[in-house]
PDB file of C-alpha atoms in Angstrom:
ATOM      1  CA  ALA U   1     -17.852-232.878  33.343  1.00  0.00           C
ATOM      2  CA  GLN U   2     -16.302-232.636  29.937  1.00  0.00           C
ATOM      3  CA  SER U   3     -16.123-229.586  27.742  1.00  0.00           C
ATOM      4  CA  VAL U   4     -14.054-227.858  25.148  1.00  0.00           C
ATOM      5  CA  THR U   5     -13.504-224.111  24.742  1.00  0.00           C
ATOM      6  CA  GLN U   6     -12.278-222.434  21.607  1.00  0.00           C
ATOM      7  CA  LEU U   7     -10.883-219.166  22.813  1.00  0.00           C
ATOM      8  CA  ASP U   8     -11.384-217.166  19.628  1.00  0.00           C
ATOM      9  CA  SER U   9     -14.560-217.107  17.603  1.00  0.00           C
ATOM     10  CA  HIS U  10     -12.783-215.401  14.734  1.00  0.00           C
ATOM     11  CA  VAL U  11      -9.152-215.151  13.642  1.00  0.00           C
ATOM     12  CA  SER U  12      -7.747-213.142  10.737  1.00  0.00           C
ATOM     13  CA  VAL U  13      -4.254-213.641   9.354  1.00  0.00           C
ATOM     14  CA  SER U  14      -2.429-212.502   6.260  1.00  0.00           C
ATOM     15  CA  GLU U  15      -1.505-215.049   3.653  1.00  0.00           C
ATOM     16  CA  GLY U  16       1.939-216.491   4.402  1.00  0.00           C
ATOM     17  CA  THR U  17       1.857-215.685   8.124  1.00  0.00           C
ATOM     18  CA  PRO U  18       1.451-218.218  10.953  1.00  0.00           C
ATOM     19  CA  VAL U  19      -1.906-219.485  12.148  1.00  0.00           C
ATOM     20  CA  LEU U  20      -2.771-220.161  15.785  1.00  0.00           C
ATOM     21  CA  LEU U  21      -6.216-221.422  16.771  1.00  0.00           C
ATOM     22  CA  ARG U  22      -6.608-221.988  20.485  1.00  0.00           C
ATOM     23  CA  CYS U  23      -8.448-224.770  22.254  1.00  0.00           C
ATOM     24  CA  ASN U  24      -8.727-225.680  25.906  1.00  0.00           C
ATOM     25  CA  TYR U  25     -10.505-228.705  27.255  1.00  0.00           C
ATOM     26  CA  SER U  26     -11.665-229.947  30.583  1.00  0.00           C
ATOM     27  CA  SER U  27     -11.918-233.614  31.301  1.00  0.00           C
ATOM     28  CA  SER U  28     -11.912-235.871  34.298  1.00  0.00           C
ATOM     29  CA  TYR U  29     -10.540-238.696  32.188  1.00  0.00           C
ATOM     30  CA  SER U  30      -7.915-239.264  29.570  1.00  0.00           C
ATOM     31  CA  PRO U  31      -9.181-237.581  26.401  1.00  0.00           C
ATOM     32  CA  SER U  32      -8.781-238.009  22.703  1.00  0.00           C
ATOM     33  CA  LEU U  33      -8.647-234.677  20.931  1.00  0.00           C
ATOM     34  CA  PHE U  34      -9.389-233.768  17.347  1.00  0.00           C
ATOM     35  CA  TRP U  35      -9.413-230.802  15.049  1.00  0.00           C
ATOM     36  CA  TYR U  36     -11.872-230.678  12.186  1.00  0.00           C
ATOM     37  CA  VAL U  37     -12.219-228.142   9.384  1.00  0.00           C
ATOM     38  CA  GLN U  38     -15.429-227.174   7.651  1.00  0.00           C
ATOM     39  CA  HIS U  39     -15.498-225.254   4.412  1.00  0.00           C
ATOM     40  CA  PRO U  40     -18.678-223.382   3.509  1.00  0.00           C
ATOM     41  CA  ASN U  41     -21.646-225.652   2.915  1.00  0.00           C
ATOM     42  CA  LYS U  42     -19.535-228.746   3.380  1.00  0.00           C
ATOM     43  CA  GLY U  43     -19.226-231.462   5.983  1.00  0.00           C
ATOM     44  CA  LEU U  44     -16.422-231.646   8.529  1.00  0.00           C
ATOM     45  CA  GLN U  45     -13.027-232.985   7.537  1.00  0.00           C
ATOM     46  CA  LEU U  46     -10.642-234.478  10.087  1.00  0.00           C
ATOM     47  CA  LEU U  47      -7.403-232.479  10.247  1.00  0.00           C
ATOM     48  CA  LEU U  48      -5.614-234.368  12.998  1.00  0.00           C
ATOM     49  CA  LYS U  49      -6.100-236.302  16.209  1.00  0.00           C
ATOM     50  CA  TYR U  50      -4.367-236.930  19.515  1.00  0.00           C
ATOM     51  CA  THR U  51      -4.921-240.282  21.175  1.00  0.00           C
ATOM     52  CA  SER U  52      -2.265-240.448  23.939  1.00  0.00           C
ATOM     53  CA  ALA U  53       0.695-241.200  21.706  1.00  0.00           C
ATOM     54  CA  ALA U  54       3.053-238.371  20.666  1.00  0.00           C
ATOM     55  CA  THR U  55       2.034-235.015  22.101  1.00  0.00           C
ATOM     56  CA  LEU U  56       2.900-233.168  18.895  1.00  0.00           C
ATOM     57  CA  VAL U  57       0.504-234.279  16.235  1.00  0.00           C
ATOM     58  CA  LYS U  58       0.907-233.578  12.533  1.00  0.00           C
ATOM     59  CA  GLY U  59      -2.142-233.406  10.341  1.00  0.00           C
ATOM     60  CA  ILE U  60      -3.081-232.708   6.776  1.00  0.00           C
ATOM     61  CA  ASN U  61      -2.375-229.527   4.830  1.00  0.00           C
ATOM     62  CA  GLY U  62       0.576-228.542   7.042  1.00  0.00           C
ATOM     63  CA  PHE U  63      -1.399-228.228  10.268  1.00  0.00           C
ATOM     64  CA  GLU U  64      -0.162-229.524  13.579  1.00  0.00           C
ATOM     65  CA  ALA U  65      -1.276-229.403  17.202  1.00  0.00           C
ATOM     66  CA  GLU U  66       0.416-229.944  20.533  1.00  0.00           C
ATOM     67  CA  PHE U  67      -1.272-231.628  23.466  1.00  0.00           C
ATOM     68  CA  LYS U  68      -0.249-229.948  26.722  1.00  0.00           C
ATOM     69  CA  LYS U  69      -1.738-231.760  29.667  1.00  0.00           C
ATOM     70  CA  SER U  70      -0.494-229.251  32.245  1.00  0.00           C
ATOM     71  CA  GLU U  71      -2.263-226.456  30.377  1.00  0.00           C
ATOM     72  CA  THR U  72      -5.212-228.610  29.212  1.00  0.00           C
ATOM     73  CA  SER U  73      -4.687-227.177  25.772  1.00  0.00           C
ATOM     74  CA  PHE U  74      -4.615-228.482  22.230  1.00  0.00           C
ATOM     75  CA  HIS U  75      -3.843-225.475  20.028  1.00  0.00           C
ATOM     76  CA  LEU U  76      -3.779-225.796  16.250  1.00  0.00           C
ATOM     77  CA  THR U  77      -0.958-224.170  14.306  1.00  0.00           C
ATOM     78  CA  LYS U  78       0.308-223.776  10.786  1.00  0.00           C
ATOM     79  CA  PRO U  79       3.531-221.988   9.850  1.00  0.00           C
ATOM     80  CA  SER U  80       2.204-220.251   6.757  1.00  0.00           C
ATOM     81  CA  ALA U  81      -1.454-219.566   5.959  1.00  0.00           C
ATOM     82  CA  HIS U  82      -2.838-220.194   2.523  1.00  0.00           C
ATOM     83  CA  MET U  83      -5.977-218.700   1.048  1.00  0.00           C
ATOM     84  CA  SER U  84      -7.536-222.153   0.925  1.00  0.00           C
ATOM     85  CA  ASP U  85      -7.248-222.401   4.731  1.00  0.00           C
ATOM     86  CA  ALA U  86     -10.128-219.955   5.162  1.00  0.00           C
ATOM     87  CA  ALA U  87     -12.814-222.037   6.871  1.00  0.00           C
ATOM     88  CA  GLU U  88     -14.411-222.888  10.220  1.00  0.00           C
ATOM     89  CA  TYR U  89     -12.316-224.981  12.589  1.00  0.00           C
ATOM     90  CA  PHE U  90     -13.675-227.140  15.375  1.00  0.00           C
ATOM     91  CA  CYS U  91     -11.841-228.555  18.354  1.00  0.00           C
ATOM     92  CA  VAL U  92     -13.390-231.790  19.599  1.00  0.00           C
ATOM     93  CA  VAL U  93     -12.814-233.901  22.684  1.00  0.00           C
ATOM     94  CA  ARG U  94     -13.785-237.497  23.204  1.00  0.00           C
ATOM     95  CA  ILE U  95     -13.483-239.016  26.616  1.00  0.00           C
ATOM     96  CA  ASN U  96     -11.901-242.431  26.324  1.00  0.00           C
ATOM     97  CA  THR U  97     -14.182-244.042  28.839  1.00  0.00           C
ATOM     98  CA  GLY U  98     -17.173-243.211  26.717  1.00  0.00           C
ATOM     99  CA  ASN U  99     -17.874-242.511  23.117  1.00  0.00           C
ATOM    100  CA  GLN U 100     -19.532-239.151  22.923  1.00  0.00           C
ATOM    101  CA  PHE U 101     -17.782-236.333  21.128  1.00  0.00           C
ATOM    102  CA  TYR U 102     -17.923-232.789  22.496  1.00  0.00           C
ATOM    103  CA  PHE U 103     -17.533-229.984  19.986  1.00  0.00           C
ATOM    104  CA  GLY U 104     -16.217-226.507  20.548  1.00  0.00           C
ATOM    105  CA  THR U 105     -18.152-223.565  19.179  1.00  0.00           C
ATOM    106  CA  GLY U 106     -15.782-223.140  16.277  1.00  0.00           C
ATOM    107  CA  THR U 107     -13.229-220.583  15.109  1.00  0.00           C
ATOM    108  CA  SER U 108     -13.707-218.865  11.808  1.00  0.00           C
ATOM    109  CA  LEU U 109     -10.391-218.314  10.058  1.00  0.00           C
ATOM    110  CA  THR U 110     -10.072-215.523   7.503  1.00  0.00           C
ATOM    111  CA  VAL U 111      -6.974-215.325   5.341  1.00  0.00           C
ATOM    112  CA  ILE U 112      -6.220-211.886   3.921  1.00  0.00           C
ATOM    113  CA  PRO U 113      -4.395-211.760   0.586  1.00  0.00           C
TER     114      PRO U 113
ATOM    115  CA  LYS B   1     -13.121-246.347  -0.025  1.00  0.00           C
ATOM    116  CA  ALA B   2     -16.279-244.353  -0.538  1.00  0.00           C
ATOM    117  CA  GLY B   3     -16.984-241.744   2.083  1.00  0.00           C
ATOM    118  CA  VAL B   4     -20.094-241.087   4.091  1.00  0.00           C
ATOM    119  CA  THR B   5     -23.055-240.328   1.889  1.00  0.00           C
ATOM    120  CA  GLN B   6     -26.152-238.437   2.886  1.00  0.00           C
ATOM    121  CA  THR B   7     -29.357-238.085   0.961  1.00  0.00           C
ATOM    122  CA  PRO B   8     -30.943-235.859   0.026  1.00  0.00           C
ATOM    123  CA  ARG B   9     -28.464-232.993   0.049  1.00  0.00           C
ATOM    124  CA  TYR B  10     -31.118-230.306   0.113  1.00  0.00           C
ATOM    125  CA  LEU B  11     -34.689-230.395   1.299  1.00  0.00           C
ATOM    126  CA  ILE B  12     -37.458-227.831   1.651  1.00  0.00           C
ATOM    127  CA  LYS B  13     -40.455-228.648   3.816  1.00  0.00           C
ATOM    128  CA  THR B  14     -43.297-226.735   5.363  1.00  0.00           C
ATOM    129  CA  ARG B  15     -44.177-226.518   9.030  1.00  0.00           C
ATOM    130  CA  GLY B  16     -46.041-229.506  10.366  1.00  0.00           C
ATOM    131  CA  GLN B  17     -44.668-231.932   7.810  1.00  0.00           C
ATOM    132  CA  GLN B  18     -42.276-234.715   8.613  1.00  0.00           C
ATOM    133  CA  VAL B  19     -38.958-235.557   6.992  1.00  0.00           C
ATOM    134  CA  THR B  20     -36.630-238.530   6.760  1.00  0.00           C
ATOM    135  CA  LEU B  21     -32.921-238.155   6.142  1.00  0.00           C
ATOM    136  CA  SER B  22     -30.617-240.979   5.188  1.00  0.00           C
ATOM    137  CA  CYS B  23     -26.980-241.729   5.894  1.00  0.00           C
ATOM    138  CA  SER B  24     -24.782-244.477   4.515  1.00  0.00           C
ATOM    139  CA  PRO B  25     -21.573-244.913   6.525  1.00  0.00           C
ATOM    140  CA  ILE B  26     -18.159-245.850   5.248  1.00  0.00           C
ATOM    141  CA  SER B  27     -18.017-249.510   4.354  1.00  0.00           C
ATOM    142  CA  GLY B  28     -17.170-251.539   7.457  1.00  0.00           C
ATOM    143  CA  HIS B  29     -18.174-248.824   9.882  1.00  0.00           C
ATOM    144  CA  ARG B  30     -20.875-249.818  12.325  1.00  0.00           C
ATOM    145  CA  SER B  31     -21.431-246.605  14.252  1.00  0.00           C
ATOM    146  CA  VAL B  32     -23.412-243.636  12.996  1.00  0.00           C
ATOM    147  CA  SER B  33     -23.941-240.350  14.801  1.00  0.00           C
ATOM    148  CA  TRP B  34     -26.203-237.465  13.857  1.00  0.00           C
ATOM    149  CA  TYR B  35     -25.648-233.781  14.524  1.00  0.00           C
ATOM    150  CA  GLN B  36     -27.652-230.634  13.945  1.00  0.00           C
ATOM    151  CA  GLN B  37     -25.719-227.533  12.950  1.00  0.00           C
ATOM    152  CA  THR B  38     -27.231-224.059  13.117  1.00  0.00           C
ATOM    153  CA  PRO B  39     -25.603-220.607  13.189  1.00  0.00           C
ATOM    154  CA  GLY B  40     -27.004-219.890  16.629  1.00  0.00           C
ATOM    155  CA  GLN B  41     -26.454-223.200  18.414  1.00  0.00           C
ATOM    156  CA  GLY B  42     -23.459-224.572  16.558  1.00  0.00           C
ATOM    157  CA  LEU B  43     -23.033-228.328  16.357  1.00  0.00           C
ATOM    158  CA  GLN B  44     -25.372-230.252  18.595  1.00  0.00           C
ATOM    159  CA  PHE B  45     -25.343-233.997  19.087  1.00  0.00           C
ATOM    160  CA  LEU B  46     -28.611-235.732  18.254  1.00  0.00           C
ATOM    161  CA  PHE B  47     -27.959-239.452  18.711  1.00  0.00           C
ATOM    162  CA  GLU B  48     -25.579-242.292  18.022  1.00  0.00           C
ATOM    163  CA  TYR B  49     -26.334-245.775  16.772  1.00  0.00           C
ATOM    164  CA  PHE B  50     -24.110-248.822  16.912  1.00  0.00           C
ATOM    165  CA  SER B  51     -25.142-252.246  15.669  1.00  0.00           C
ATOM    166  CA  GLU B  52     -28.751-251.108  15.316  1.00  0.00           C
ATOM    167  CA  THR B  53     -28.950-249.878  18.920  1.00  0.00           C
ATOM    168  CA  GLN B  54     -29.132-246.303  20.092  1.00  0.00           C
ATOM    169  CA  ARG B  55     -26.170-245.784  22.421  1.00  0.00           C
ATOM    170  CA  ASN B  56     -26.406-242.093  23.168  1.00  0.00           C
ATOM    171  CA  LYS B  57     -28.994-239.410  22.769  1.00  0.00           C
ATOM    172  CA  GLY B  58     -28.665-235.666  22.902  1.00  0.00           C
ATOM    173  CA  ASN B  59     -31.066-233.175  24.366  1.00  0.00           C
ATOM    174  CA  PHE B  60     -33.646-232.964  21.610  1.00  0.00           C
ATOM    175  CA  PRO B  61     -37.414-233.402  21.757  1.00  0.00           C
ATOM    176  CA  GLY B  62     -39.066-236.675  20.887  1.00  0.00           C
ATOM    177  CA  ARG B  63     -39.946-235.325  17.437  1.00  0.00           C
ATOM    178  CA  PHE B  64     -36.415-236.292  16.504  1.00  0.00           C
ATOM    179  CA  SER B  65     -35.887-239.997  16.130  1.00  0.00           C
ATOM    180  CA  GLY B  66     -33.580-242.334  14.329  1.00  0.00           C
ATOM    181  CA  ARG B  67     -32.816-245.895  13.528  1.00  0.00           C
ATOM    182  CA  GLN B  68     -30.073-248.023  12.102  1.00  0.00           C
ATOM    183  CA  PHE B  69     -30.430-250.983   9.811  1.00  0.00           C
ATOM    184  CA  SER B  70     -28.498-254.228   9.732  1.00  0.00           C
ATOM    185  CA  ASN B  71     -26.298-252.901   6.925  1.00  0.00           C
ATOM    186  CA  SER B  72     -25.364-249.945   9.207  1.00  0.00           C
ATOM    187  CA  ARG B  73     -27.257-247.413   7.121  1.00  0.00           C
ATOM    188  CA  SER B  74     -29.124-244.978   9.313  1.00  0.00           C
ATOM    189  CA  GLU B  75     -32.122-242.732   8.998  1.00  0.00           C
ATOM    190  CA  MET B  76     -33.299-239.893  11.119  1.00  0.00           C
ATOM    191  CA  ASN B  77     -36.825-238.620  11.185  1.00  0.00           C
ATOM    192  CA  VAL B  78     -38.217-235.308  12.298  1.00  0.00           C
ATOM    193  CA  SER B  79     -41.953-235.108  12.744  1.00  0.00           C
ATOM    194  CA  THR B  80     -44.135-232.023  12.986  1.00  0.00           C
ATOM    195  CA  LEU B  81     -41.468-229.747  11.588  1.00  0.00           C
ATOM    196  CA  GLU B  82     -40.925-226.329  13.114  1.00  0.00           C
ATOM    197  CA  LEU B  83     -39.161-223.319  11.624  1.00  0.00           C
ATOM    198  CA  GLY B  84     -36.349-223.808  14.140  1.00  0.00           C
ATOM    199  CA  ASP B  85     -35.574-227.211  12.676  1.00  0.00           C
ATOM    200  CA  SER B  86     -34.011-225.513   9.670  1.00  0.00           C
ATOM    201  CA  ALA B  87     -30.400-226.597   9.848  1.00  0.00           C
ATOM    202  CA  LEU B  88     -27.589-228.574   8.325  1.00  0.00           C
ATOM    203  CA  TYR B  89     -27.902-232.180   9.515  1.00  0.00           C
ATOM    204  CA  LEU B  90     -24.608-233.994   9.580  1.00  0.00           C
ATOM    205  CA  CYS B  91     -24.034-237.693   9.804  1.00  0.00           C
ATOM    206  CA  ALA B  92     -20.760-239.124  11.097  1.00  0.00           C
ATOM    207  CA  SER B  93     -19.468-242.635  10.621  1.00  0.00           C
ATOM    208  CA  SER B  94     -17.096-244.531  12.911  1.00  0.00           C
ATOM    209  CA  SER B  95     -15.640-248.007  13.076  1.00  0.00           C
ATOM    210  CA  SER B  96     -16.485-248.981  16.636  1.00  0.00           C
ATOM    211  CA  PRO B  97     -16.761-247.113  19.929  1.00  0.00           C
ATOM    212  CA  THR B  98     -14.523-249.728  21.544  1.00  0.00           C
ATOM    213  CA  VAL B  99     -11.544-248.887  19.336  1.00  0.00           C
ATOM    214  CA  PRO B 100      -9.182-246.524  21.198  1.00  0.00           C
ATOM    215  CA  THR B 101      -8.469-244.451  18.120  1.00  0.00           C
ATOM    216  CA  TYR B 102     -12.162-244.107  17.435  1.00  0.00           C
ATOM    217  CA  GLU B 103     -12.733-241.076  15.231  1.00  0.00           C
ATOM    218  CA  GLN B 104     -15.623-239.792  13.195  1.00  0.00           C
ATOM    219  CA  TYR B 105     -15.848-239.167   9.483  1.00  0.00           C
ATOM    220  CA  PHE B 106     -18.527-236.761   8.383  1.00  0.00           C
ATOM    221  CA  GLY B 107     -20.788-236.708   5.396  1.00  0.00           C
ATOM    222  CA  PRO B 108     -21.534-233.533   3.421  1.00  0.00           C
ATOM    223  CA  GLY B 109     -24.789-232.974   5.290  1.00  0.00           C
ATOM    224  CA  THR B 110     -28.421-232.446   4.399  1.00  0.00           C
ATOM    225  CA  ARG B 111     -29.544-228.840   4.321  1.00  0.00           C
ATOM    226  CA  LEU B 112     -33.134-228.742   5.613  1.00  0.00           C
ATOM    227  CA  THR B 113     -35.174-225.593   5.189  1.00  0.00           C
ATOM    228  CA  VAL B 114     -38.547-225.366   6.880  1.00  0.00           C
ATOM    229  CA  THR B 115     -40.916-222.683   5.591  1.00  0.00           C
TER     230      THR B 115
END
């Protein structure tokens, strides 16, 4: 069975401090992993993806994520939070033998000025 | 390249009515997926179409249906609307499920309110 767990439903950080959004996955097969961001009343925007190349993936807006197979994790980080980062973040897994995407329940990021 | 477009953006219907939502994928993309997003259930997969064929279907009642046209545009239909169908309906476009780096690009969504 495949699934993805976002460990925190809500994260608050101060502007200028690091961001860590945690994601664990379970998969019987080699996965592709994605992070998406959703601003209020908007669609989802792809931040970054891992597809079995480099384990450290750089995305847009200064975000990056590291694929750790031994820990089945794909945590999203950013060195310095900006007010515009306040949004909902979704971790997504796609199993490479199929084509269905499995979404986590989302982490709401609040950035405090 | 133009992104994924969804029409209409907002819709208000009453219980028992039916509704049709439309999605135009990114030019060249042949796969379209539909999702329902609600505060309580989060993002739930409805169905995926590729080359006019439904490839996957989520766990939704038969009131939810979809189709894809030869130009890859897709529609989803919900019949006999219920209050619980109020949600943001998101469409996602992809190149092809056989491409290893297959990823989805989302439209802005259609906000459906059922009264």
